[in-house]
CSV table of C-alpha atoms in Angstrom, one decimal:
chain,number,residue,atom,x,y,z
L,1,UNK,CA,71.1,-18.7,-14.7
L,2,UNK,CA,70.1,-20.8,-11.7
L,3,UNK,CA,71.0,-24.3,-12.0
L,4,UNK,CA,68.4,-27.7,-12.2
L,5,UNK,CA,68.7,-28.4,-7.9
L,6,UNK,CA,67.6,-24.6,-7.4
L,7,UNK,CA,64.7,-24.5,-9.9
L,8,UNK,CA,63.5,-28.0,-8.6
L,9,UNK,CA,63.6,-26.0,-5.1
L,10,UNK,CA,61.7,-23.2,-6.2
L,11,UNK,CA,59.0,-25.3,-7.8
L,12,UNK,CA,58.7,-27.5,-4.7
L,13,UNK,CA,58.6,-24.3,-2.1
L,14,UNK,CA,55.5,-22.6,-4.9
L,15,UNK,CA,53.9,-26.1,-4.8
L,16,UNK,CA,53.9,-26.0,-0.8
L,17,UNK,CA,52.8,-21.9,-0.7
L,18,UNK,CA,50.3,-23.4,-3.3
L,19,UNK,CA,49.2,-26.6,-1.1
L,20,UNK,CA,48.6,-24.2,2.1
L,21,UNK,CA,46.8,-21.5,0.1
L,22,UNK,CA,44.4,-24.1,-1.1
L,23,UNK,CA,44.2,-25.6,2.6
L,24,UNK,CA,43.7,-21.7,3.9
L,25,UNK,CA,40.4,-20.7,1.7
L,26,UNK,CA,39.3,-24.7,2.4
L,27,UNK,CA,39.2,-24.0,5.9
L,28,UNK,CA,37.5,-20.8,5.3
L,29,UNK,CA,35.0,-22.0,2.8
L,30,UNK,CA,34.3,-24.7,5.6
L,31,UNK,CA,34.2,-22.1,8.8
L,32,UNK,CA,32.3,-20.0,6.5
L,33,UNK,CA,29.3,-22.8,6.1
L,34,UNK,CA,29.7,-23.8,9.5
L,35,UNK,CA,28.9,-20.4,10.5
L,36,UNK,CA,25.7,-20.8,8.7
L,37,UNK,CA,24.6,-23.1,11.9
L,38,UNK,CA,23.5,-26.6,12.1
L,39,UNK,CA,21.8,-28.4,9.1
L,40,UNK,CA,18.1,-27.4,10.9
L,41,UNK,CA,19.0,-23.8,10.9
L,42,UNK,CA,20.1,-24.4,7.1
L,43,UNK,CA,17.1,-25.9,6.5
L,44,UNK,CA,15.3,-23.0,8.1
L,45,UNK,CA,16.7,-20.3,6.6
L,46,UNK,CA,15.9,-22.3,3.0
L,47,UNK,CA,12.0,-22.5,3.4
L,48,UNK,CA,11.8,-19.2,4.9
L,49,UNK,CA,13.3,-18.2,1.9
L,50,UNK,CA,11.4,-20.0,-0.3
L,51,UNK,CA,8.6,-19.0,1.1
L,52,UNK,CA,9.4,-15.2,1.1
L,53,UNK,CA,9.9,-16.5,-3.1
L,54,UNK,CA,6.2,-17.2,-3.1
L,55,UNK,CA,4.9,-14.7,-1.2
L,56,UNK,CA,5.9,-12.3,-3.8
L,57,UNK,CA,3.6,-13.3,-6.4
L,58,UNK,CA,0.4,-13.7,-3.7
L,59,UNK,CA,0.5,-9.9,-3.1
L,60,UNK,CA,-2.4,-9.3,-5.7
L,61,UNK,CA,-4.0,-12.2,-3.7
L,62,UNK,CA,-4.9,-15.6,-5.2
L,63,UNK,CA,-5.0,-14.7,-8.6
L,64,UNK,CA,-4.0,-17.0,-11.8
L,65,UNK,CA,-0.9,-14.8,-12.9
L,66,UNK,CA,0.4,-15.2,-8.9
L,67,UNK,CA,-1.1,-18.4,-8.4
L,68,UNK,CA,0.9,-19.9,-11.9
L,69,UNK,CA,3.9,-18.2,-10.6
L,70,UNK,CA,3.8,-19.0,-6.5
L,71,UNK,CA,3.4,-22.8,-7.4
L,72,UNK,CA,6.6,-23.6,-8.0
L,73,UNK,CA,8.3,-22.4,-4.6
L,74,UNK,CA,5.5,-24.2,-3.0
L,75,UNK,CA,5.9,-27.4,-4.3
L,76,UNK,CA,9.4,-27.0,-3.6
L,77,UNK,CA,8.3,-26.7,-0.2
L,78,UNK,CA,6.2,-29.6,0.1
L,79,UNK,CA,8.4,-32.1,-1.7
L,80,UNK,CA,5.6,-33.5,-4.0
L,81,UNK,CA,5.7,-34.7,-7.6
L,82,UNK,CA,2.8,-32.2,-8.7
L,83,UNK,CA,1.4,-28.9,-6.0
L,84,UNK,CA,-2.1,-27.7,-7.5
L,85,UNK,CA,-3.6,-24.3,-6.1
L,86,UNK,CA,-7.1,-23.6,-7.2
L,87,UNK,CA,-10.2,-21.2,-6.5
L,88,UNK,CA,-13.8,-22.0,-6.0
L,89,UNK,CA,-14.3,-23.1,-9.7
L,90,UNK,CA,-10.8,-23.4,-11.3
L,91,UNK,CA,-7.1,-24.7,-11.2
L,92,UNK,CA,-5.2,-21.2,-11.2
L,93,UNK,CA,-1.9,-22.7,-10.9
L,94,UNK,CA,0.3,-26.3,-10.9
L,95,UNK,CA,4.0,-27.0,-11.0
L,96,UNK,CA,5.5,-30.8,-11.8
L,97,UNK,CA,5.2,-32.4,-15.3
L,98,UNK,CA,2.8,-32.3,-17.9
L,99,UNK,CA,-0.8,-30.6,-17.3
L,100,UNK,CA,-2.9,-30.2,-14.1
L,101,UNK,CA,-4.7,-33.5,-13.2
L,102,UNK,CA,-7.8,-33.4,-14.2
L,103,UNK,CA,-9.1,-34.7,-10.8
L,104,UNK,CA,-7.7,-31.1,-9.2
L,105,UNK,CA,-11.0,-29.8,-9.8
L,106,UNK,CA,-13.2,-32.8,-8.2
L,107,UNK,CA,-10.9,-33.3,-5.2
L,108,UNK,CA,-11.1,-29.7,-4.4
L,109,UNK,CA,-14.3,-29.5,-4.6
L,110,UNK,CA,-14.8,-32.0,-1.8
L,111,UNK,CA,-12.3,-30.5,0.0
L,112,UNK,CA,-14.1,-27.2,-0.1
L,113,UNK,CA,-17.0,-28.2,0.6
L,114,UNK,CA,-15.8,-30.4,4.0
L,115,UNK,CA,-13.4,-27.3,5.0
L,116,UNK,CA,-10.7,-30.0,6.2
L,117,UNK,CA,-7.5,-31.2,4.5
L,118,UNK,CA,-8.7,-34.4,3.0
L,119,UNK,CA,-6.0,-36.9,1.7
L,120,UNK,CA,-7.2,-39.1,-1.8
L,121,UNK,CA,-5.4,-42.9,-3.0
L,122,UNK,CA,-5.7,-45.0,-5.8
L,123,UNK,CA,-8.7,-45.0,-7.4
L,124,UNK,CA,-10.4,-42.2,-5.8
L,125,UNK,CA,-8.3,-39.9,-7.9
L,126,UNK,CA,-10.3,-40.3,-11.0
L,127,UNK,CA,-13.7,-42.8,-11.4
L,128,UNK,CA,-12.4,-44.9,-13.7
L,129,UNK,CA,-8.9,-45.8,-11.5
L,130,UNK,CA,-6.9,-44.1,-14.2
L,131,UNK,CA,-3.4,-41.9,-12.7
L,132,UNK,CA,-3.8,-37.9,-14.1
L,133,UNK,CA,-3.3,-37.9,-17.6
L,134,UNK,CA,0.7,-36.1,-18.5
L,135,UNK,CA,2.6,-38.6,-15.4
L,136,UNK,CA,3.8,-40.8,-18.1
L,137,UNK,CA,3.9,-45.0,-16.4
L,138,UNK,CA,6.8,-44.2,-14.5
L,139,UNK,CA,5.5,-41.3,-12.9
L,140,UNK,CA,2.4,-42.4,-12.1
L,141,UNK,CA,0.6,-40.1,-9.0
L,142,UNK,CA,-2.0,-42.6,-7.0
L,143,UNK,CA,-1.9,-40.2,-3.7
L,144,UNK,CA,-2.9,-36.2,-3.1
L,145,UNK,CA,-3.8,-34.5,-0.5
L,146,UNK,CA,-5.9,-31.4,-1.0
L,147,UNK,CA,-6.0,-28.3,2.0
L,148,UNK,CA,-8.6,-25.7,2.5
L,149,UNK,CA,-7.6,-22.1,2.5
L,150,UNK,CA,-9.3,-20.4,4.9
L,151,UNK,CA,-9.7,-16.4,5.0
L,152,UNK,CA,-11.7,-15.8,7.9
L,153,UNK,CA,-14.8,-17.6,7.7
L,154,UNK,CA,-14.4,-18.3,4.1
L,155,UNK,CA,-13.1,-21.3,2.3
L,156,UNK,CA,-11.8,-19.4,-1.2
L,157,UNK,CA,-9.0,-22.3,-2.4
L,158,UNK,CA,-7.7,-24.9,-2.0
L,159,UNK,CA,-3.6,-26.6,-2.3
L,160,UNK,CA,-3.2,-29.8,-3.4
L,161,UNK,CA,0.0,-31.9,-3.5
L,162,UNK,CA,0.7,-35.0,-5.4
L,163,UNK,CA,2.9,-37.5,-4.7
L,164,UNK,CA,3.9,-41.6,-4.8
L,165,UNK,CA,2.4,-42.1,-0.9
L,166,UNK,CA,1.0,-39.2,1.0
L,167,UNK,CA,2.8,-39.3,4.7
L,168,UNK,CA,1.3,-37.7,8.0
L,169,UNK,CA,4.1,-35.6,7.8
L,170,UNK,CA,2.7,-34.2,3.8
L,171,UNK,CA,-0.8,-34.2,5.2
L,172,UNK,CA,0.7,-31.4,8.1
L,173,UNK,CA,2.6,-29.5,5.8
L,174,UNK,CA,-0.3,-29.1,3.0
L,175,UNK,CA,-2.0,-28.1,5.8
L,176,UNK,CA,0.5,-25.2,6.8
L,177,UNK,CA,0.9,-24.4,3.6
L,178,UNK,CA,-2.8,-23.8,2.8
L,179,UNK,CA,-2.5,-21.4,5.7
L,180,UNK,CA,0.3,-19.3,4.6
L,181,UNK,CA,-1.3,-19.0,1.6
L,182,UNK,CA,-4.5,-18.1,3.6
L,183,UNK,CA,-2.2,-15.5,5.2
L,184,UNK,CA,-1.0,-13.8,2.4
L,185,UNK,CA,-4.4,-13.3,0.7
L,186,UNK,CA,-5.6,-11.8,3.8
L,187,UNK,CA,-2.6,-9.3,3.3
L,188,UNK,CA,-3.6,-8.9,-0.1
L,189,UNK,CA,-7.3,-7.9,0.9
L,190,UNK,CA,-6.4,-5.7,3.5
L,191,UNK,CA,-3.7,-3.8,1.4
L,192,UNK,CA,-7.1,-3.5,-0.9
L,193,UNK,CA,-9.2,-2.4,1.8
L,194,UNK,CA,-7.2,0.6,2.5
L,195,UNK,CA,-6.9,1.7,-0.6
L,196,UNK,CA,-11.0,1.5,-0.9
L,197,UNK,CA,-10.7,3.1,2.5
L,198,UNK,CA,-8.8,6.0,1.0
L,199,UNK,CA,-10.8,6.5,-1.9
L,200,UNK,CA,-13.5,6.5,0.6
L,201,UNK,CA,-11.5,9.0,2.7
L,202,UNK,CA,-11.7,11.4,-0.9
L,203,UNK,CA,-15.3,11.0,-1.8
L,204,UNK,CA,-16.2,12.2,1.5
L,205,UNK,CA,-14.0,15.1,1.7
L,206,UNK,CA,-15.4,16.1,-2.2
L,207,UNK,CA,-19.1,15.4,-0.5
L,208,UNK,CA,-17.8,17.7,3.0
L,209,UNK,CA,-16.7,20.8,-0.1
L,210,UNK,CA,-19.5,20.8,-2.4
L,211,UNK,CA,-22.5,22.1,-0.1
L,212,UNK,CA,-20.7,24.6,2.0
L,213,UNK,CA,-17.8,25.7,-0.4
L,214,UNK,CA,-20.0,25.8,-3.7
L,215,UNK,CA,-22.5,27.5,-2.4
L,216,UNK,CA,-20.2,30.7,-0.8
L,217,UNK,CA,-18.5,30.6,-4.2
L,218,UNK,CA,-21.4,31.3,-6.4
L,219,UNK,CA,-23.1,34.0,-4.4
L,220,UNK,CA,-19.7,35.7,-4.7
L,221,UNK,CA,-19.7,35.1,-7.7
L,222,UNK,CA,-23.4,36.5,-8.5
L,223,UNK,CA,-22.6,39.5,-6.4
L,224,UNK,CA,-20.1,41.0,-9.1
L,225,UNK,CA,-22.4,39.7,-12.2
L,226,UNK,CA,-23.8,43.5,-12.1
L,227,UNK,CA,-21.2,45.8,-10.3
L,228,UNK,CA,-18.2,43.9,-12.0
L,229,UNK,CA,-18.7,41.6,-14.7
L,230,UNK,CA,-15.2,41.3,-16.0
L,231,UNK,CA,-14.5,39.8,-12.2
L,232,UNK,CA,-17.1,37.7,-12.0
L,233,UNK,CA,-16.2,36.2,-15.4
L,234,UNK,CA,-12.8,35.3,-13.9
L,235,UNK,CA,-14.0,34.1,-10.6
L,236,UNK,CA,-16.4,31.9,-12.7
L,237,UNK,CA,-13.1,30.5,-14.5
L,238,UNK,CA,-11.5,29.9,-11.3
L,239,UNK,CA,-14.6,28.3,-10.1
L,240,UNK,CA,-14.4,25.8,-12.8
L,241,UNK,CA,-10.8,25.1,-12.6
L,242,UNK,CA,-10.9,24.9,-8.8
L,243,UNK,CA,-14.0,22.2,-9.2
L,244,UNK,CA,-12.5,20.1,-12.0
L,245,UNK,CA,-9.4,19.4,-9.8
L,246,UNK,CA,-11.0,19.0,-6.4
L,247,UNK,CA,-13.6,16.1,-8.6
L,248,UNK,CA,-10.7,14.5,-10.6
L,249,UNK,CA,-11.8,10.8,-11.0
L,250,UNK,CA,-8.4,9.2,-11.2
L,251,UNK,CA,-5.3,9.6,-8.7
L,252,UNK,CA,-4.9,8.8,-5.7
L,253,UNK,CA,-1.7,11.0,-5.4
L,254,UNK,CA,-0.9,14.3,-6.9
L,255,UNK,CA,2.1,17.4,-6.3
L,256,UNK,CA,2.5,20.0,-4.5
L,257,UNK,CA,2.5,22.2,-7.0
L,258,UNK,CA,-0.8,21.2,-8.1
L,259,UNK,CA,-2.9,21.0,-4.7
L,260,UNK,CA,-1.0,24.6,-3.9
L,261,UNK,CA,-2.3,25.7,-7.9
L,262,UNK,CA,-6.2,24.3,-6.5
L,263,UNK,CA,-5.8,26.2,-3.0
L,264,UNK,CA,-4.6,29.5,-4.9
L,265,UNK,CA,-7.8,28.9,-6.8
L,266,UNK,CA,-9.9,28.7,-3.4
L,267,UNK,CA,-8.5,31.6,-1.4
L,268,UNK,CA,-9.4,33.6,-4.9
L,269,UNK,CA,-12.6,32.6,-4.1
L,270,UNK,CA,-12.6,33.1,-0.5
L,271,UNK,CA,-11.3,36.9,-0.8
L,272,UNK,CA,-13.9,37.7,-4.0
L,273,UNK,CA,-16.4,36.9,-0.6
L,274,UNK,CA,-14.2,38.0,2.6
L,275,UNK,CA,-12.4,41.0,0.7
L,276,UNK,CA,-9.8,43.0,3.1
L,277,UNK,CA,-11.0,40.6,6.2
L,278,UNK,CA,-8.7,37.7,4.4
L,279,UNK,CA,-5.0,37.9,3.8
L,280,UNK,CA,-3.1,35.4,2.4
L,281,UNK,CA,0.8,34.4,2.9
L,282,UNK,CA,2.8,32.1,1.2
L,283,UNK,CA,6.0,30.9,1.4
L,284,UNK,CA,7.2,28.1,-1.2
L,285,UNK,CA,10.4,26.7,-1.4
L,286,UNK,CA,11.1,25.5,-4.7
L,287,UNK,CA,12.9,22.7,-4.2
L,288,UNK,CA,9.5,20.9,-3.0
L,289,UNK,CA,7.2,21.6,-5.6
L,290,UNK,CA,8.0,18.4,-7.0
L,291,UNK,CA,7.0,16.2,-4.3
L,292,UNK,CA,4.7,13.9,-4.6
L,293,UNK,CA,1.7,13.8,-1.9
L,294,UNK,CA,-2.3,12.1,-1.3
L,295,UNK,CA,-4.6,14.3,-3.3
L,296,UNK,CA,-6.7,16.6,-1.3
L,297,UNK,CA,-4.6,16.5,1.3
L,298,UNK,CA,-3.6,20.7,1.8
L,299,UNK,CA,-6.8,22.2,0.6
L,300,UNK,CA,-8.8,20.7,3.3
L,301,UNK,CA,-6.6,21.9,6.1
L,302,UNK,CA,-6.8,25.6,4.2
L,303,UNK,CA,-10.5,25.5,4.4
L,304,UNK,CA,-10.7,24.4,7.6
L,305,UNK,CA,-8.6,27.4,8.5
L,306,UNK,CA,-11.0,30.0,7.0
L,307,UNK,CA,-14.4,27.8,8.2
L,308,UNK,CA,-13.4,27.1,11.9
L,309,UNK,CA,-10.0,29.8,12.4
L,310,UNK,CA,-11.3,33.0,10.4
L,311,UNK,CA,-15.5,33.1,9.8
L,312,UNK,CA,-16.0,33.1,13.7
L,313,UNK,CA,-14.1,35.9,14.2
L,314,UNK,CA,-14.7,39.3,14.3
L,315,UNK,CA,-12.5,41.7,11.9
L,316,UNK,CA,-9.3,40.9,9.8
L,317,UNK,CA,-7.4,37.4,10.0
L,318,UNK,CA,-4.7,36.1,8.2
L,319,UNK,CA,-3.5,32.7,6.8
L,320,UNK,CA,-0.1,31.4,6.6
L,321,UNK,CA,1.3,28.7,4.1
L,322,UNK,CA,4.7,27.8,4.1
L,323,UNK,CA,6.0,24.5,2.6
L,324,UNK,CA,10.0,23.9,2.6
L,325,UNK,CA,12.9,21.4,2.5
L,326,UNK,CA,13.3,19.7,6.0
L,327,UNK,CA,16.0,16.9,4.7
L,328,UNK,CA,14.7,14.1,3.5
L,329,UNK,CA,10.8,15.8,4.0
L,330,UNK,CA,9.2,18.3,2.5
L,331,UNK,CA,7.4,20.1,5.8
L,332,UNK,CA,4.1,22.1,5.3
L,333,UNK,CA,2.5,23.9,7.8
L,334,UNK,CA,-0.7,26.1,7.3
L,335,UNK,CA,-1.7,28.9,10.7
L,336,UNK,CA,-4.2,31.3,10.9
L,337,UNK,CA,-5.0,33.2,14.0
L,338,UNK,CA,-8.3,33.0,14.0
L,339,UNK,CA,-10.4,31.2,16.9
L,340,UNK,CA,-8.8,28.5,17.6
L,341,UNK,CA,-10.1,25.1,19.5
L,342,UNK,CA,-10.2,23.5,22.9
L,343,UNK,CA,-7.4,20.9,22.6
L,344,UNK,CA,-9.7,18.3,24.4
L,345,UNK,CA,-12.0,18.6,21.3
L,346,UNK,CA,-9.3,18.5,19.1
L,347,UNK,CA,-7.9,15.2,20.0
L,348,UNK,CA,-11.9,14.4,20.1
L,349,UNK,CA,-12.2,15.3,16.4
L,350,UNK,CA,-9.0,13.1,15.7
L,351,UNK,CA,-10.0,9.9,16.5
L,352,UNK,CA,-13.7,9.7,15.0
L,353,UNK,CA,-15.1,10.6,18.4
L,354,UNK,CA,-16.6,13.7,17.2
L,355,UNK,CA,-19.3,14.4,14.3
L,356,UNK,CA,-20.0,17.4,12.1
L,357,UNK,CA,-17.2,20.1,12.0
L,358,UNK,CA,-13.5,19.5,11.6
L,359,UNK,CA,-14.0,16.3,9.4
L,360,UNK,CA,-11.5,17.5,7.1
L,361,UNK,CA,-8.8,17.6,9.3
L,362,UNK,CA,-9.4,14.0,10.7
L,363,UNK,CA,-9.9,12.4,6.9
L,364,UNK,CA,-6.2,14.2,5.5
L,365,UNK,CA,-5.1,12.8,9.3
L,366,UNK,CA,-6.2,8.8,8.9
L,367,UNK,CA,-5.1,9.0,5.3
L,368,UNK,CA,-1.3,10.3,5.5
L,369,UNK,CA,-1.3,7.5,8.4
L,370,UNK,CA,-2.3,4.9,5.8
L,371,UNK,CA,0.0,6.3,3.4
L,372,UNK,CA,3.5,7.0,5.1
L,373,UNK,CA,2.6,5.2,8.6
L,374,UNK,CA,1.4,6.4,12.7
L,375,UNK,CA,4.6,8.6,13.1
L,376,UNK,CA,3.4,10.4,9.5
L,377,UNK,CA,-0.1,12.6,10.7
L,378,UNK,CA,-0.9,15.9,11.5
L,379,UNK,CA,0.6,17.8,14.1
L,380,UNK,CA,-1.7,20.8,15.2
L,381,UNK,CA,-1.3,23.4,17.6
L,382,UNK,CA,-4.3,25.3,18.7
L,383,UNK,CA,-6.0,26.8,21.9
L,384,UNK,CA,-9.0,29.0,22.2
L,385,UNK,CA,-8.6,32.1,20.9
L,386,UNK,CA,-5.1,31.4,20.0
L,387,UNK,CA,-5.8,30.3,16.4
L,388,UNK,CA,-4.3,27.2,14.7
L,389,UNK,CA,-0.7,25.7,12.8
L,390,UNK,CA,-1.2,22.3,11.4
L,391,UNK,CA,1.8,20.9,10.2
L,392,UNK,CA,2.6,18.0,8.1
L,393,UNK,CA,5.9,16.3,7.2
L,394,UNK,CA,5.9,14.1,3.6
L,395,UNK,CA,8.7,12.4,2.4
L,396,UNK,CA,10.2,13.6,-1.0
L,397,UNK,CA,11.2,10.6,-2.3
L,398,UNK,CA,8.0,8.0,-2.6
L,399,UNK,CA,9.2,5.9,-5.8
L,400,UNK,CA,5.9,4.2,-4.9
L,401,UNK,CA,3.4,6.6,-5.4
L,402,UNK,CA,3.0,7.7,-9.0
L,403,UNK,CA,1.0,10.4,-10.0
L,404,UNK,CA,-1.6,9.9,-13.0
């Protein structure tokens, strides 16, 4: 057993371990929010991050779910007692206590219709001279300042801060503010445009197989009604199937399996009309069936194969599909060594200089670029008389494209 003076010296040497422990992770804590930077570059990094907060919820543009939702990281941006954000005709969203002024509405009117960030005291908030109902005496709001926001040429909001005395300072930073917001909508529309685009993109190709495809098909088809009726009831079956797929009206996005099931339905077609001039190879890796990729993007490249590779030339020709695992890809390529094309017109075709044939290949082109970005298009080999490979790399994981 130690004695009393020993204890009272192992308590006093913990106590100082302890002391300089807590003095250690102080001066740590301390280099660690110095390392931050300077109280500006704090600053900084908080209203870019309260701004990336905000963003979020204007991704679907200025809509009252976003709009309800954005306010609150706005206001905390601007510092006032009450940040309004409104459309053409109504307050889609407010933060700060009690409900909306009721002047919102009138002030951004004005403000829309002068396109300028106008700034609005005392009485000019209401007619009578009243404050906005729900500020309570203590609270009381006699200053806003109201922003246009500006998407191009058009004046679709407006954001309107609150506060005890507008400042120079508030008038600028509405005026920002409206501008991000401005910014973000823009985003919004554009993200909407391309997906019109690309639904575009589909319609055409659907316009581009129905003349020339359908009518091949069904004198194929009428061909066997007399000689072989049994086959021309199954073409007709195929036919159908083959149709019903290619003029889905919902998805923008489908699987592999499925556009390979639609093309097996097409070359069906094609041989009941080309019989021993076609062949056909595939080879399918399994492993990629499952991955997902933009509807009518394969069978367009297949057709352009027998159109442009294999009609224009003279005996047998073959077409080669292969799709397999290349890592994180899945990598399809389609060849046929048919005709082939002049490179120069190739690269033509490719970027829209070039009307008529080949549209298929430039549409499945623009639209994996929209989809998975510029490094993501077609790859094609081809020279004159050397016939074709087109190849195309998807990724295999896409958690944001869902198939309907």
């Amino acid at each position: 057993m130690l004695s009393p003076a020993v204890d009272i010296a192992i308590i006093a040497a913990v106590a100082v371990v302890a002391v300089a422990m807590i003095a250690l992770v102080g001066f740590k804590l301390t280099r660690s929010y110095r390392d931050l930077g300077s109280e500006a570059d704090r600053a900084t990094y908080a209203t870019l991050h309260t701004a990336g907060l905000a963003g979020q919820y204007l991704r679907s543009g200025l809509t009252p779910t976003g709009a309800a939702k954005a306010s609150k990281h706005l206001r905390g941006l601007l510092g006032s007692d009450v940040l309004v954000l409104t459309g053409p005709d109504d307050v889609l969203g407010w933060d700060g206590t009690g409900q909306p002024p009721e002047s919102a509405l009138r002030l951004a009117a004005k403000t829309m219709k002068s396109g300028r960030t106008q700034v609005f005291r005392g009485n000019q908030l209401l007619p009578d001279g009243r404050v906005p109902p729900g500020t309570g005496a203590r609270h009381a709001l006699p200053e806003a300042v109201f922003a246009p926001i500006r998407v191009q040429e058009r004046v679709v909001g407006t954001v309107g801060a609150y506060t005890g005395h507008v400042a120079a300072s508030l008038v600028r930073a509405t005026t920002e503010v409206a501008a991000w917001v401005a910014t973000q909508i823009e985003l919004a529309e554009l993200d909407t445009s391309r997906t019109l685009l690309m639904e575009a993109e589909v319609r055409a190709l659907r316009a581009q197989i129905s003349p020339h495809f359908i009518y091949n098909a069904l004198n194929a088809i009428a061909s066997y009604i007399l000689t072989d009726p049994a086959r021309a009831r199954d073409l007709v079956i195929e036919f159908a199937d083959f149709t019903r797929y290619s003029f889905r009206r919902h998805g923008d996005f489908t699987t592999l399996a499925e556009e390979l099931k639609s093309i097996d339905r097409y070359l069906l077609l094609e041989r009941a009309r080309f019989g021993d001039r076609l062949t056909v190879s595939l080879q399918i890796g399994p492993e990629v069936l499952s991955t997902v990729i933009p509807f009518l993007s394969l069978q367009p490249l297949v057709e352009n194969a027998v159109r442009h590779g294999l009609e224009a030339k003279e005996g047998p020709g073959r077409i080669t599909i292969t799709a397999q695992d290349a890592g994180a890809y899945a990598e399809v390529t389609i060849e046929d060594d048919g005709v082939g094309m002049d490179p120069e017109r190739l690269r033509a075709v490719l970027a829209g200089h070039a009307e008529g044939d080949h549209v298929g290949l430039r549409n499945v082109d623009v639209r994996l670029r929209q989809v998975y970005g510029e490094e993501h298009g077609l790859v094609i080999d081809t020279a004159p008389g050397a016939g074709t490979l087109v190849t195309l790399r998807v990724p295999k994981f896409q958690p944001g494209n869902l198939v309907e």
